C-alpha cells in the first residue's frame, strides 16, 4: 500500500515538473514595452536621422518594424481603454479622456484571460483605463499592478506577460511642465554625449522655425532619448535574468507625439505610432512577416492587441473582441482600412472620425468650429503653445502654421505616404475625387455598422451610465436610431445656406439627439447663413434638453447679440451637471465678446464640487483674457 502510494506521488510529481518544463517551452514569455506620446517621425529606425534611439533601432533591426500601426485614439486613457479591453471606444462609450462610465460585466481586461492559461501577468505600472469601477477591473486583470511589478515575482517556470510603461516621453516632459522642470528631470538625466542640442534637428513645417521654438522643440528629442536609455536598462535586466531567448518583445507608443497638432488631434500625427515586435529564435515561427529587419506595411491598431495576446497564450478569445489575431496559427486576414476616433481630451471636447488605408487618411470633423489647436488647459500652459499663439496674434506665421489655430474644414484628406506632415488637404483636389469618395463611404459604413456610441453627447452617456452602459444602449435601435441620428450628424461641419436650412428643419424633430446634432451643425455655420434663422435658433434656447439649449444660446449670443442668450449661458455655466457646465464654458472660449462672462467664470471656478475639466476650462477662459498666467503653476 505504502509502495503504491509512493509510486503515485512520484508519478504526480514527475508529471507536475514535466508540465512546468513543457509549459515554459510551449508558451512564450511576453515583454510589453509602452512609451508615451511618441510619433514614428521622431524615431531613428523610422527615418529620422536627427533622432538618437539606438535601443529601439536595434529591436527593429533584429525584429519586425510596422510602418502602418495606429492608436485607436489620440490621447492616453481612450487609447488604453481599447488596449486593455480590446473594444473600441466608440463601441464602449469610453472615448472621452478621463471618464469613468460603466462597461458591461462580461468585458474584462485581456490579461484576465491570459491568467486562465497559466500566465503570470504584471503591469508596471500605469493603468488609466477610462472605465467605471476601475479598481476592481484592474485587480481582476492583473496578478500585480504596481511600480514593483515584473516577471521576477512569478512562480518558477511560469510563463509571464509583463508590461512596462515609460513616461519619459510624455507630454509633460516634451512641453507642459516648466522648462526648469525639464532641465532637471530630462536634460540633466542624460549623459552629455546623449544630449540633443537646439540646432541638431529639422523643424516640422507647421511650426515657425525660430530659436525660441527650437528651444522648446528640442525637448521632444531629448525626452525620447531618455526613454530609449530606460528601455536599454530594462532589456539589460531581461538579459541578466537569461530570459531574452524565450521572450517575445513588443515595443510601441500609446498614441502620437505630445506636441501641439499631434496628441488630441484627429489626424495621422495624433494616431500613428512606432510599433516593433522582436522574436527570439525559438518563436520566430510565430511571425508571419519574416524575421530580422523586416518592415511590414500591414495595417494594425490597438483593437488587435487583446485577441493576439489571448491567442498567443493559448486561450479562446471572447465573442465581443472584434480585432484581429496578428500572429500564430489563428492569424486573421489583413484588412484594407482602419477606423480611428478622437473625442474629448480633458476640458477640450471634440469629435473626429477617421479612416486610413496606410497611404491616405481621411478625417471627418464633426465640430470644426474649434481649431486643431483647441483650448485644452494642459496644452495651453506650455511655453511652446504660448509662443505659437503669440506669433499668431503678431501675424508671424505662414498659412500652414496659421491653419492649426483657425476653424477646421469639415473634412481632411492627406496623402500620408508622400506628405508626412499633412501640409496639404486634398479634399477639394479633383485628382483625389475617387479616393475621397471611397474614404467617405467606408467611414459611413463603419459608423452605422458599429453603431458609434459617441453620437450621443457626453451628457447623455453620463445619464445612461448610472443604470446601464453605452455599449448596450447603442444596440437598441428603438432608443438609439443610429441611421436617423447619423443623417443629422453627417450634415454637421458642412457650411452652406442649403445645409443650414436642413438643420433648422431638424430642430423640431421629436428625437433629442437629432435636435442636438442639428443645433451642433448650425454652430459651425457662418453668420451669413444663420441670419435668416434667428427666431428658430433663439427659440431652441428653451429646449428641454440641456445640450441643445446651451448650444443654441452660444449661437444666439455670438451671432445675434441676444441678451437672453447671455443670461442662459451664465445659468448653464453654473449647472450642477459637470458635462453641461463644461459645454457652456467651452462655447465661451470661442465667442468674440467674453467680457460679460468674466464674473460668472470667476464664480464658477470658486464653486465647490467643480471637477477638473470645469475648473480647467475656467482657467482657459481667464487665460485668454490674461486674467491668470498660462503656465504650469496655473493648470487647475
Coordinates of C-alpha atoms in Angstrom, one line a residue:
X1 CA 0.0 0.0 0.0
X2 CA 2.7 2.5 1.0
X3 CA 4.8 1.5 -2.0
X4 CA 1.9 2.1 -4.4
X5 CA 1.1 5.4 -2.7
X6 CA 4.8 6.4 -3.1
X7 CA 4.8 5.5 -6.8
X8 CA 1.6 7.5 -7.3
X9 CA 3.1 10.6 -5.5
X10 CA 6.3 10.3 -7.5
X11 CA 4.5 10.0 -10.8
X12 CA 2.3 13.0 -9.9
X13 CA 5.5 15.0 -9.1
X14 CA 7.2 14.0 -12.3
X15 CA 4.1 14.9 -14.3
X16 CA 3.9 18.2 -12.5
X17 CA 7.5 19.0 -13.1
X18 CA 7.4 18.0 -16.7
X19 CA 4.3 20.1 -17.3
X20 CA 6.2 23.1 -16.0
X21 CA 9.0 22.4 -18.4
X22 CA 6.6 21.9 -21.4
X23 CA 4.6 24.9 -20.2
X24 CA 7.7 27.1 -20.3
X25 CA 8.8 25.7 -23.7
X26 CA 5.4 25.9 -25.5
X27 CA 4.2 29.2 -24.2
X28 CA 6.4 32.3 -24.9
X29 CA 7.2 34.9 -22.3
X30 CA 6.0 38.3 -23.5
X31 CA 7.5 41.6 -22.6
X32 CA 5.4 44.6 -23.5
X33 CA 7.2 48.0 -23.6
X34 CA 4.9 51.0 -24.0
X35 CA 6.2 54.5 -24.4
X36 CA 4.1 57.6 -24.2
X37 CA 3.1 60.3 -26.6
X38 CA 5.5 59.4 -29.4
X39 CA 5.2 59.5 -33.2
X40 CA 7.4 57.4 -35.5
X41 CA 8.6 60.6 -37.2
X42 CA 11.0 61.1 -34.2
X43 CA 12.5 57.6 -34.1
X44 CA 15.7 56.7 -35.9
X45 CA 14.6 53.5 -37.4
X46 CA 11.6 55.3 -38.9
X47 CA 13.9 57.6 -40.9
X48 CA 14.7 60.5 -38.6
X49 CA 18.4 60.9 -38.9
X50 CA 18.4 63.5 -36.1
X51 CA 17.0 61.1 -33.5
X52 CA 19.2 59.1 -31.1
X53 CA 17.3 55.9 -30.4
X54 CA 19.8 53.0 -30.7
X55 CA 18.0 50.6 -28.4
X56 CA 14.7 50.9 -30.3
X57 CA 16.5 50.9 -33.6
X58 CA 18.3 47.6 -32.6
X59 CA 15.0 45.9 -31.8
X60 CA 13.7 47.0 -35.3
X61 CA 17.0 45.8 -36.9
X62 CA 16.5 42.4 -35.4
X63 CA 12.7 42.3 -35.4
X64 CA 9.7 43.5 -37.3
X65 CA 9.0 47.2 -37.8
X66 CA 5.5 48.2 -38.7
X67 CA 5.0 51.3 -40.8
X68 CA 1.2 51.3 -40.6
X69 CA 0.5 50.9 -36.9
X70 CA -2.2 53.2 -35.4
X71 CA -3.6 54.0 -32.0
X72 CA -7.3 53.9 -32.0
X73 CA -7.4 57.3 -30.2
X74 CA -5.2 60.4 -29.8
X75 CA -4.9 60.7 -26.0
X76 CA -3.8 58.2 -23.4
X77 CA -6.9 57.0 -21.5
X78 CA -9.1 56.3 -24.5
X79 CA -6.2 54.5 -26.2
X80 CA -5.6 52.5 -23.1
X81 CA -9.3 51.7 -22.8
X82 CA -9.1 49.9 -26.2
X83 CA -5.8 48.3 -25.4
X84 CA -6.9 46.7 -22.1
X85 CA -10.4 45.7 -23.1
X86 CA -9.9 45.1 -26.8
X87 CA -13.1 47.1 -27.5
X88 CA -13.1 50.3 -29.5
X89 CA -14.0 53.4 -27.5
X90 CA -16.8 54.3 -29.9
X91 CA -18.4 50.9 -29.2
X92 CA -17.9 51.2 -25.4
X93 CA -18.6 55.0 -24.9
X94 CA -15.1 55.4 -23.4
X95 CA -13.7 57.8 -26.0
X96 CA -13.8 60.9 -23.7
X97 CA -10.4 61.3 -21.9
X98 CA -10.6 60.6 -18.2
X99 CA -14.2 59.5 -17.7
X100 CA -15.4 56.6 -15.6
X101 CA -18.5 55.3 -17.3
X102 CA -19.8 51.8 -16.8
X103 CA -18.9 49.0 -19.1
X104 CA -20.7 45.5 -19.3
X105 CA -19.7 43.0 -16.6
X106 CA -18.8 40.4 -19.3
X107 CA -15.9 42.6 -20.6
X108 CA -12.6 42.0 -18.8
X109 CA -9.1 43.3 -19.2
X110 CA -7.5 40.8 -21.6
X111 CA -4.7 39.7 -19.1
X112 CA -7.6 38.1 -17.2
X113 CA -7.8 35.5 -20.0
X114 CA -4.1 35.0 -20.0
X115 CA -4.1 34.2 -16.3
X116 CA -6.5 31.4 -17.1
X117 CA -3.9 29.9 -19.4
X118 CA -1.3 29.9 -16.7
X119 CA 0.4 33.2 -17.3
X120 CA 1.8 35.4 -14.6
X121 CA 0.6 38.9 -15.7
X122 CA 2.1 42.0 -14.3
X123 CA 1.8 45.8 -15.0
X124 CA 4.5 48.3 -14.1
X125 CA 2.5 50.4 -13.6
X126 CA 0.2 52.9 -15.4
X127 CA -3.4 52.0 -15.7
X128 CA -5.6 55.0 -16.8
X129 CA -8.1 52.6 -18.4
X130 CA -11.0 55.1 -18.6
X131 CA -13.6 52.6 -17.3
X132 CA -16.0 52.6 -14.4
X133 CA -15.1 50.6 -11.2
X134 CA -11.5 50.8 -12.3
X135 CA -10.0 49.4 -9.1
X136 CA -11.9 46.1 -9.3
X137 CA -11.3 46.0 -13.0
X138 CA -7.6 46.4 -12.5
X139 CA -7.4 43.9 -9.7
X140 CA -9.1 41.3 -11.8
X141 CA -6.9 41.9 -14.8
X142 CA -3.5 41.6 -13.2
X143 CA -1.7 39.3 -10.8
X144 CA 0.2 42.5 -9.8
X145 CA -0.1 46.1 -10.9
X146 CA 2.4 48.4 -9.2
X147 CA 5.8 50.1 -9.6
X148 CA 7.4 47.0 -8.3
X149 CA 5.7 44.5 -10.6
X150 CA 7.6 42.4 -13.1
X151 CA 8.4 38.9 -14.3
X152 CA 10.6 38.3 -11.2
X153 CA 7.5 37.7 -9.0
X154 CA 6.2 34.7 -10.9
X155 CA 6.4 31.1 -10.0
X156 CA 9.4 29.1 -11.2
X157 CA 9.0 28.1 -14.8
X158 CA 5.7 30.1 -15.2
X159 CA 5.4 32.0 -18.5
X160 CA 4.9 35.7 -18.0
X161 CA 3.3 38.7 -19.7
X162 CA 5.0 41.8 -18.2
X163 CA 4.1 45.4 -19.1
X164 CA 6.4 48.3 -18.5
X165 CA 5.3 51.8 -19.2
X166 CA 7.9 54.5 -19.7
X167 CA 6.6 58.1 -19.3
X168 CA 9.9 59.9 -20.0
X169 CA 8.5 60.9 -23.5
X170 CA 5.1 62.1 -22.1
X171 CA 3.7 65.4 -23.0
X172 CA 4.5 66.7 -19.5
X173 CA 8.2 66.3 -20.5
X174 CA 8.0 67.4 -24.1
X175 CA 6.0 70.6 -23.5
X176 CA 3.7 71.0 -20.4
X177 CA 5.9 71.1 -17.4
X178 CA 8.1 74.2 -16.9
X179 CA 11.4 74.4 -18.8
X180 CA 13.2 74.4 -15.4
X181 CA 11.5 71.1 -14.6
X182 CA 12.5 69.7 -17.9
X183 CA 16.2 70.7 -17.4
X184 CA 16.3 68.9 -14.0
X185 CA 14.3 65.8 -15.0
X186 CA 15.3 65.2 -18.6
X187 CA 18.3 67.2 -19.7
X188 CA 20.3 66.5 -16.5
X189 CA 19.4 62.8 -16.6
X190 CA 21.2 62.4 -19.9
X191 CA 24.9 61.9 -20.2
X192 CA 26.4 64.9 -22.1
X193 CA 27.1 62.8 -25.1
X194 CA 23.4 61.9 -25.4
X195 CA 22.0 65.4 -25.3
X196 CA 20.5 66.8 -28.5
X197 CA 21.0 70.5 -28.9
X198 CA 18.6 73.0 -30.3
X199 CA 20.2 73.2 -33.7
X200 CA 20.5 69.5 -34.3
X201 CA 17.2 68.7 -35.9
X202 CA 14.7 69.7 -38.6
X203 CA 11.6 71.6 -37.5
X204 CA 8.3 70.3 -38.7
X205 CA 6.9 72.8 -41.3
X206 CA 3.7 73.5 -39.3
X207 CA 5.9 75.3 -36.7
X208 CA 7.7 78.6 -37.2
X209 CA 11.5 77.9 -37.2
X210 CA 12.8 80.3 -34.6
X211 CA 15.4 80.0 -31.8
X212 CA 12.6 80.1 -29.2
X213 CA 10.6 77.4 -30.9
X214 CA 13.8 75.3 -31.3
X215 CA 14.5 75.6 -27.6
X216 CA 11.1 74.1 -26.8
X217 CA 11.0 71.5 -29.5
X218 CA 14.4 70.1 -28.5
X219 CA 12.5 68.7 -25.5
X220 CA 10.9 66.1 -27.8
X221 CA 14.2 64.6 -29.0
X222 CA 15.8 64.6 -25.5
X223 CA 12.7 63.1 -23.9
X224 CA 12.7 60.3 -26.4
X225 CA 16.4 59.8 -26.0
X226 CA 15.9 59.4 -22.2
X227 CA 13.2 56.9 -22.9
X228 CA 15.5 54.9 -25.2
X229 CA 18.1 54.7 -22.4
X230 CA 15.4 53.5 -19.9
X231 CA 14.4 50.7 -22.4
X232 CA 18.0 49.7 -22.7
X233 CA 18.2 49.3 -18.9
X234 CA 15.1 47.1 -18.9
X235 CA 16.4 44.9 -21.7
X236 CA 19.7 44.5 -19.8
X237 CA 17.8 43.1 -16.8
X238 CA 16.0 40.7 -19.1
X239 CA 19.4 39.5 -20.4
X240 CA 20.8 39.3 -16.9
X241 CA 17.9 37.0 -16.0
X242 CA 18.7 34.9 -19.0
X243 CA 15.2 35.3 -20.4
X244 CA 15.8 37.0 -23.8
X245 CA 15.9 33.7 -25.7
X246 CA 12.4 32.8 -24.5
X247 CA 10.7 36.2 -24.7
X248 CA 8.7 38.0 -27.4
X249 CA 9.1 41.7 -27.1
X250 CA 6.6 44.3 -28.2
X251 CA 7.6 48.0 -28.2
X252 CA 5.1 50.7 -29.1
X253 CA 3.7 54.1 -28.2
X254 CA 0.2 54.7 -26.9
X255 CA -0.6 57.5 -29.5
X256 CA 1.0 60.3 -31.4
X257 CA 3.5 62.9 -30.3
X258 CA 2.7 65.1 -27.3
X259 CA 3.0 68.4 -29.1
X260 CA 0.5 71.0 -30.5
X261 CA -1.2 69.5 -33.5
X262 CA -0.2 65.9 -32.5
X263 CA -1.7 64.4 -29.4
X264 CA -5.5 65.0 -29.0
X265 CA -5.8 65.9 -32.7
X266 CA -7.6 63.5 -35.1
X267 CA -5.1 63.4 -37.9
X268 CA -2.2 61.0 -38.7
X269 CA 0.2 62.8 -36.3
X270 CA -2.2 62.0 -33.5
X271 CA -2.9 58.4 -34.4
X272 CA 0.2 56.8 -36.0
X273 CA 2.6 55.1 -33.6
X274 CA 6.0 53.3 -33.7
X275 CA 5.4 49.6 -33.3
X276 CA 8.0 46.9 -33.2
X277 CA 7.9 43.1 -32.4
X278 CA 11.1 41.2 -31.7
X279 CA 11.1 37.4 -31.8
X280 CA 13.7 35.1 -30.2
X281 CA 14.9 32.2 -32.3
X282 CA 12.6 29.7 -30.7
X283 CA 9.5 31.7 -31.5
X284 CA 10.4 33.1 -34.9
X285 CA 8.0 30.5 -36.4
X286 CA 5.1 32.6 -35.0
X287 CA 6.0 35.6 -37.2
X288 CA 4.0 35.7 -40.4
X289 CA 6.1 38.7 -41.6
X290 CA 9.5 37.0 -41.6
X291 CA 12.4 37.6 -39.1
X292 CA 15.2 40.1 -38.6
X293 CA 15.0 43.5 -40.2
X294 CA 11.6 43.1 -41.8
X295 CA 9.5 46.2 -42.5
X296 CA 5.7 45.5 -42.7
X297 CA 3.1 47.8 -44.1
X298 CA 0.3 45.7 -42.7
X299 CA -2.4 47.7 -41.1
X300 CA -2.7 47.1 -37.4
X301 CA -4.2 49.0 -34.5
X302 CA -4.9 48.6 -30.8
X303 CA -8.1 46.6 -31.2
X304 CA -5.8 43.8 -32.4
X305 CA -3.7 43.5 -29.3
X306 CA -6.1 41.8 -26.9
X307 CA -7.1 38.9 -29.3
X308 CA -3.5 38.5 -30.3
X309 CA -2.2 38.2 -26.8
X310 CA -5.0 35.8 -25.7
X311 CA -4.3 33.7 -28.8
X312 CA -0.5 33.6 -28.0
X313 CA -1.4 32.4 -24.5
X314 CA -3.4 29.6 -25.9
X315 CA -6.8 30.9 -24.9
X316 CA -10.0 31.4 -26.9
X317 CA -11.0 35.0 -27.5
X318 CA -14.4 36.0 -26.3
X319 CA -17.1 36.9 -28.9
X320 CA -17.0 40.6 -28.0
X321 CA -13.5 41.0 -29.3
X322 CA -13.7 42.1 -33.0
X323 CA -10.0 42.8 -33.6
X324 CA -7.6 40.6 -35.5
X325 CA -5.2 37.9 -34.3
X326 CA -1.9 39.1 -35.8
X327 CA 0.3 36.0 -35.5
X328 CA 0.3 32.3 -34.9
X329 CA -1.9 29.6 -36.2
X330 CA -5.1 31.6 -35.5
X331 CA -3.8 34.6 -37.5
X332 CA -6.6 36.7 -39.1
X333 CA -6.8 38.0 -42.6
X334 CA -5.3 41.5 -43.0
X335 CA -7.7 44.4 -43.5
X336 CA -7.8 47.2 -46.1
X337 CA -8.9 50.0 -43.8
X338 CA -8.7 51.0 -40.1
X339 CA -11.3 53.1 -38.4
X340 CA -10.0 55.6 -35.8
X341 CA -11.5 58.1 -33.4
X342 CA -10.8 61.2 -31.4
X343 CA -13.1 62.7 -28.8
X344 CA -12.8 64.9 -25.7
X345 CA -9.4 65.5 -24.2
X346 CA -9.6 67.0 -20.7
X347 CA -11.6 70.2 -21.0
X348 CA -11.5 70.2 -24.8
X349 CA -14.5 68.5 -26.3
X350 CA -14.2 67.3 -29.9
X351 CA -15.4 64.6 -32.2
X352 CA -13.4 63.3 -35.2
X353 CA -13.8 60.0 -37.0
X354 CA -11.0 58.8 -39.3
X355 CA -10.4 56.2 -41.9
X356 CA -6.9 55.2 -43.2
X357 CA -5.6 52.6 -45.7
X358 CA -2.0 53.4 -44.8
X359 CA -1.4 55.7 -47.8
X360 CA -4.2 58.2 -47.1
X361 CA -6.0 59.3 -44.0
X362 CA -9.5 60.8 -44.1
X363 CA -10.7 62.6 -41.1
X364 CA -14.3 63.9 -40.6
X365 CA -14.5 66.8 -38.2
X366 CA -18.0 67.0 -36.6
X367 CA -17.3 70.1 -34.5
X368 CA -14.9 72.1 -36.8
X369 CA -15.8 75.5 -35.3
X370 CA -12.9 74.6 -32.9
X371 CA -9.4 74.6 -34.4
X372 CA -6.9 71.8 -34.4
X373 CA -5.1 73.5 -31.5
X374 CA -8.3 73.9 -29.5
X375 CA -8.2 75.2 -25.9
X376 CA -7.1 72.4 -23.5
X377 CA -5.6 73.7 -20.3
X378 CA -2.9 71.1 -20.2
X379 CA -1.8 72.2 -23.6
X380 CA -2.2 75.9 -23.2
X381 CA 0.0 76.2 -20.1
X382 CA 3.0 75.1 -22.2
X383 CA 5.6 77.5 -23.3
X384 CA 5.5 76.2 -26.9
X385 CA 1.8 76.9 -27.1
X386 CA 2.2 80.4 -25.7
X387 CA 4.8 81.1 -28.4
X388 CA 2.5 79.8 -31.2
X389 CA -0.5 81.8 -30.0
X390 CA 1.7 84.9 -29.6
X391 CA 3.2 84.5 -33.1
X392 CA -0.3 84.0 -34.5
X393 CA -1.5 87.3 -32.9
X394 CA 1.5 89.1 -34.2
X395 CA 0.9 87.7 -37.7
X396 CA 4.3 86.0 -37.8
X397 CA 3.0 82.6 -39.1
X398 CA 2.6 81.4 -42.7
X399 CA -0.7 80.0 -43.9
X400 CA 0.1 76.4 -42.9
X401 CA 1.2 77.5 -39.4
X402 CA -1.9 79.7 -39.0
X403 CA -4.2 76.9 -40.0
X404 CA -3.8 75.0 -36.8
X405 CA -5.4 77.9 -34.9
X406 CA -8.2 78.6 -37.4
X407 CA -11.6 76.8 -37.8
X408 CA -11.2 73.4 -39.4
X409 CA -12.9 72.3 -42.6
X410 CA -15.5 69.5 -42.3
X411 CA -13.0 67.1 -43.9
X412 CA -9.3 66.4 -44.1
X413 CA -7.7 64.1 -46.7
X414 CA -4.0 63.7 -46.5
X415 CA -1.5 61.6 -48.5
X416 CA 0.4 60.4 -45.5
X417 CA 2.8 58.4 -47.7
X418 CA 4.2 61.4 -49.5
X419 CA 3.1 64.3 -47.2
X420 CA 4.3 63.1 -43.8
X421 CA 3.5 66.3 -42.0
X422 CA 0.0 66.6 -43.5
X423 CA 0.6 70.0 -45.1
X424 CA -1.9 69.8 -48.0
X425 CA -5.6 69.0 -47.6
X426 CA -6.7 67.1 -50.8
X427 CA -10.5 67.3 -50.2
X428 CA -11.0 69.9 -53.0
X429 CA -8.4 68.5 -55.3
X430 CA -10.3 66.9 -58.3
X431 CA -7.4 64.4 -58.8
X432 CA -8.4 62.7 -55.5
X433 CA -12.1 62.7 -56.0
X434 CA -12.3 58.9 -56.2
X435 CA -10.1 58.5 -53.1
X436 CA -12.3 60.9 -51.2
X437 CA -15.5 59.1 -52.2
X438 CA -14.1 55.7 -51.2
X439 CA -13.0 57.0 -47.8
X440 CA -16.3 58.7 -47.1
X441 CA -18.3 55.5 -48.0
X442 CA -16.0 53.5 -45.7
X443 CA -16.5 55.9 -42.8
X444 CA -20.3 55.9 -43.2
X445 CA -20.3 52.2 -43.4
X446 CA -18.2 51.8 -40.2
X447 CA -20.2 54.3 -38.2
X448 CA -23.5 52.6 -39.0
X449 CA -22.2 49.1 -38.6
X450 CA -20.6 49.7 -35.2
X451 CA -23.5 52.0 -34.0
X452 CA -20.9 54.5 -32.8
X453 CA -22.0 55.4 -29.2
X454 CA -20.3 58.8 -29.3
X455 CA -23.0 60.3 -31.5
X456 CA -24.6 60.6 -28.1
X457 CA -23.4 63.8 -26.3
X458 CA -21.3 63.0 -23.2
X459 CA -24.1 64.4 -21.1
X460 CA -26.3 61.5 -22.3
X461 CA -23.6 58.9 -21.8
X462 CA -23.3 60.0 -18.3
X463 CA -27.0 59.6 -17.7
X464 CA -27.1 56.2 -19.3
X465 CA -24.1 55.0 -17.2
X466 CA -26.0 55.5 -14.0
X467 CA -28.1 52.4 -14.6
X468 CA -26.6 50.8 -17.7
X469 CA -23.9 51.0 -20.3
X470 CA -23.5 52.9 -23.5
X471 CA -22.1 49.7 -25.1
X472 CA -25.5 48.0 -24.6
X473 CA -27.7 51.1 -25.1
X474 CA -26.3 51.7 -28.6
X475 CA -27.5 48.3 -29.7
X476 CA -31.2 49.1 -29.1
X477 CA -32.5 50.7 -32.2
X478 CA -35.6 52.0 -30.5
X479 CA -33.6 54.0 -28.0
X480 CA -30.8 54.8 -30.4
X481 CA -31.9 55.0 -34.1
X482 CA -28.4 55.5 -35.4
X483 CA -29.4 55.9 -39.1
X484 CA -31.6 58.9 -38.4
X485 CA -29.1 60.3 -35.9
X486 CA -26.2 59.9 -38.2
X487 CA -28.1 61.5 -41.1
X488 CA -28.4 64.6 -38.9
X489 CA -24.8 64.5 -37.6
X490 CA -23.4 64.0 -41.1
X491 CA -24.5 67.5 -42.0
X492 CA -22.5 69.0 -39.2
X493 CA -19.4 70.9 -40.3
X494 CA -20.5 71.4 -43.9
X495 CA -21.2 75.0 -44.4
X496 CA -23.8 76.3 -46.8
X497 CA -27.2 78.1 -46.8
X498 CA -28.9 74.9 -48.0
X499 CA -27.5 72.7 -45.3
X500 CA -28.3 75.3 -42.7
X501 CA -32.0 75.1 -43.8
X502 CA -31.9 71.4 -43.4
X503 CA -30.5 71.7 -39.9
X504 CA -33.1 74.3 -38.9
X505 CA -35.8 71.9 -40.1
X506 CA -34.4 69.2 -37.9
X507 CA -34.7 71.4 -34.8
X508 CA -38.4 70.4 -34.5
X509 CA -37.6 66.7 -34.5
X510 CA -39.0 64.6 -31.6
X511 CA -35.7 62.9 -31.0
X512 CA -33.5 65.0 -28.7
X513 CA -30.2 63.6 -30.1
X514 CA -31.2 64.6 -33.6
X515 CA -32.0 68.1 -32.3
X516 CA -28.6 68.1 -30.7
X517 CA -26.9 67.4 -33.9
X518 CA -29.0 69.9 -35.8
X519 CA -28.0 72.7 -33.4
X520 CA -24.4 71.5 -33.2
X521 CA -24.2 71.6 -37.0
X522 CA -25.6 75.2 -37.0
X523 CA -22.8 76.2 -34.6
X524 CA -20.3 75.6 -37.5
X525 CA -22.3 77.8 -39.9
X526 CA -21.0 81.3 -40.6
X527 CA -23.1 84.3 -39.6
X528 CA -24.3 85.0 -43.1
X529 CA -26.1 81.6 -43.3
X530 CA -27.7 82.0 -39.9
X531 CA -29.1 85.5 -40.0
X532 CA -32.4 84.3 -41.6
X533 CA -33.0 81.7 -38.9
X534 CA -32.5 83.8 -35.7
X535 CA -36.1 83.2 -34.5
X536 CA -35.8 79.4 -34.8
X537 CA -32.4 79.3 -33.0
X538 CA -33.4 81.7 -30.2
X539 CA -36.5 79.5 -29.6
X540 CA -34.2 76.5 -29.1
X541 CA -32.6 78.1 -26.1
X542 CA -35.7 76.9 -24.2
X543 CA -35.4 73.3 -25.4
X544 CA -35.8 70.9 -22.5
X545 CA -32.7 69.1 -23.5
X546 CA -29.7 71.0 -21.9
X547 CA -27.1 70.2 -24.7
X548 CA -29.5 71.7 -27.2
X549 CA -30.3 74.8 -25.1
X550 CA -26.7 75.5 -24.2
X551 CA -25.6 75.3 -27.8
X552 CA -28.5 77.4 -29.1
X553 CA -27.6 80.1 -26.5
X554 CA -24.0 80.1 -27.7
X555 CA -25.1 80.6 -31.3
X556 CA -27.6 83.3 -30.4
X557 CA -25.1 85.2 -28.3
X558 CA -22.3 85.1 -30.9
X559 CA -24.4 85.8 -33.9
X560 CA -27.4 87.8 -32.8
X561 CA -26.1 89.7 -29.7
X562 CA -29.1 88.3 -27.8
X563 CA -29.4 89.4 -24.1
X564 CA -31.4 86.3 -23.2
X565 CA -28.7 84.1 -24.6
X566 CA -26.1 85.8 -22.4
X567 CA -28.2 85.0 -19.3
X568 CA -28.9 81.4 -20.4
X569 CA -25.2 80.8 -20.9
X570 CA -24.4 82.1 -17.4
X571 CA -27.0 79.7 -16.0
X572 CA -25.6 76.8 -17.9
X573 CA -22.0 77.6 -16.7
X574 CA -23.3 77.3 -13.1
X575 CA -25.0 74.0 -13.8
X576 CA -24.6 71.2 -11.2
X577 CA -24.1 68.8 -14.1
X578 CA -20.4 69.0 -15.0
X579 CA -21.0 67.9 -18.6
X580 CA -23.4 70.8 -19.2
X581 CA -21.2 73.3 -17.3
X582 CA -18.2 72.3 -19.4
X583 CA -20.1 72.5 -22.6
X584 CA -21.3 76.1 -21.8
X585 CA -17.8 77.3 -20.7
X586 CA -16.2 75.7 -23.8
X587 CA -18.6 77.5 -26.0
X588 CA -17.5 80.8 -24.4
X589 CA -13.8 80.1 -25.2
X590 CA -14.7 80.7 -28.9
X591 CA -17.0 83.7 -28.7
X592 CA -15.7 87.1 -29.6
X593 CA -17.0 89.2 -26.7
X594 CA -16.1 87.5 -23.4
X595 CA -16.3 90.5 -21.1
X596 CA -19.9 89.9 -19.9
X597 CA -18.9 86.4 -18.5
X598 CA -15.8 87.3 -16.5
X599 CA -17.5 87.4 -13.1
X600 CA -19.5 84.3 -13.8
X601 CA -16.4 82.3 -14.8
X602 CA -14.6 83.6 -11.7
X603 CA -17.6 82.5 -9.6
X604 CA -17.8 79.0 -11.2
X605 CA -14.1 78.5 -10.6
X606 CA -14.6 79.1 -6.9
X607 CA -17.7 77.0 -6.6
X608 CA -17.4 73.8 -4.6
X609 CA -17.7 70.4 -6.3
X610 CA -16.4 71.6 -9.7
X611 CA -14.4 68.8 -11.4
X612 CA -11.0 69.2 -13.1
X613 CA -12.4 69.8 -16.5
X614 CA -14.7 72.6 -15.5
X615 CA -12.0 74.3 -13.5
X616 CA -9.5 73.9 -16.3
X617 CA -12.0 75.4 -18.8
X618 CA -12.5 78.4 -16.4
X619 CA -8.7 78.9 -16.3
X620 CA -8.5 78.7 -20.1
X621 CA -11.2 81.4 -20.3
X622 CA -9.3 83.7 -17.8
X623 CA -6.0 82.8 -19.5
X624 CA -7.3 84.1 -22.9
X625 CA -8.1 87.4 -21.2
X626 CA -4.7 87.5 -19.4
X627 CA -6.5 87.3 -16.0
X628 CA -4.3 84.4 -15.0
X629 CA -0.9 83.3 -16.3
X630 CA -0.8 80.4 -18.8
X631 CA 1.9 78.5 -17.1
X632 CA 2.3 75.1 -15.3
X633 CA 1.5 76.7 -11.9
X634 CA -2.0 77.5 -13.2
X635 CA -3.2 74.2 -14.6
X636 CA -6.3 73.8 -12.5

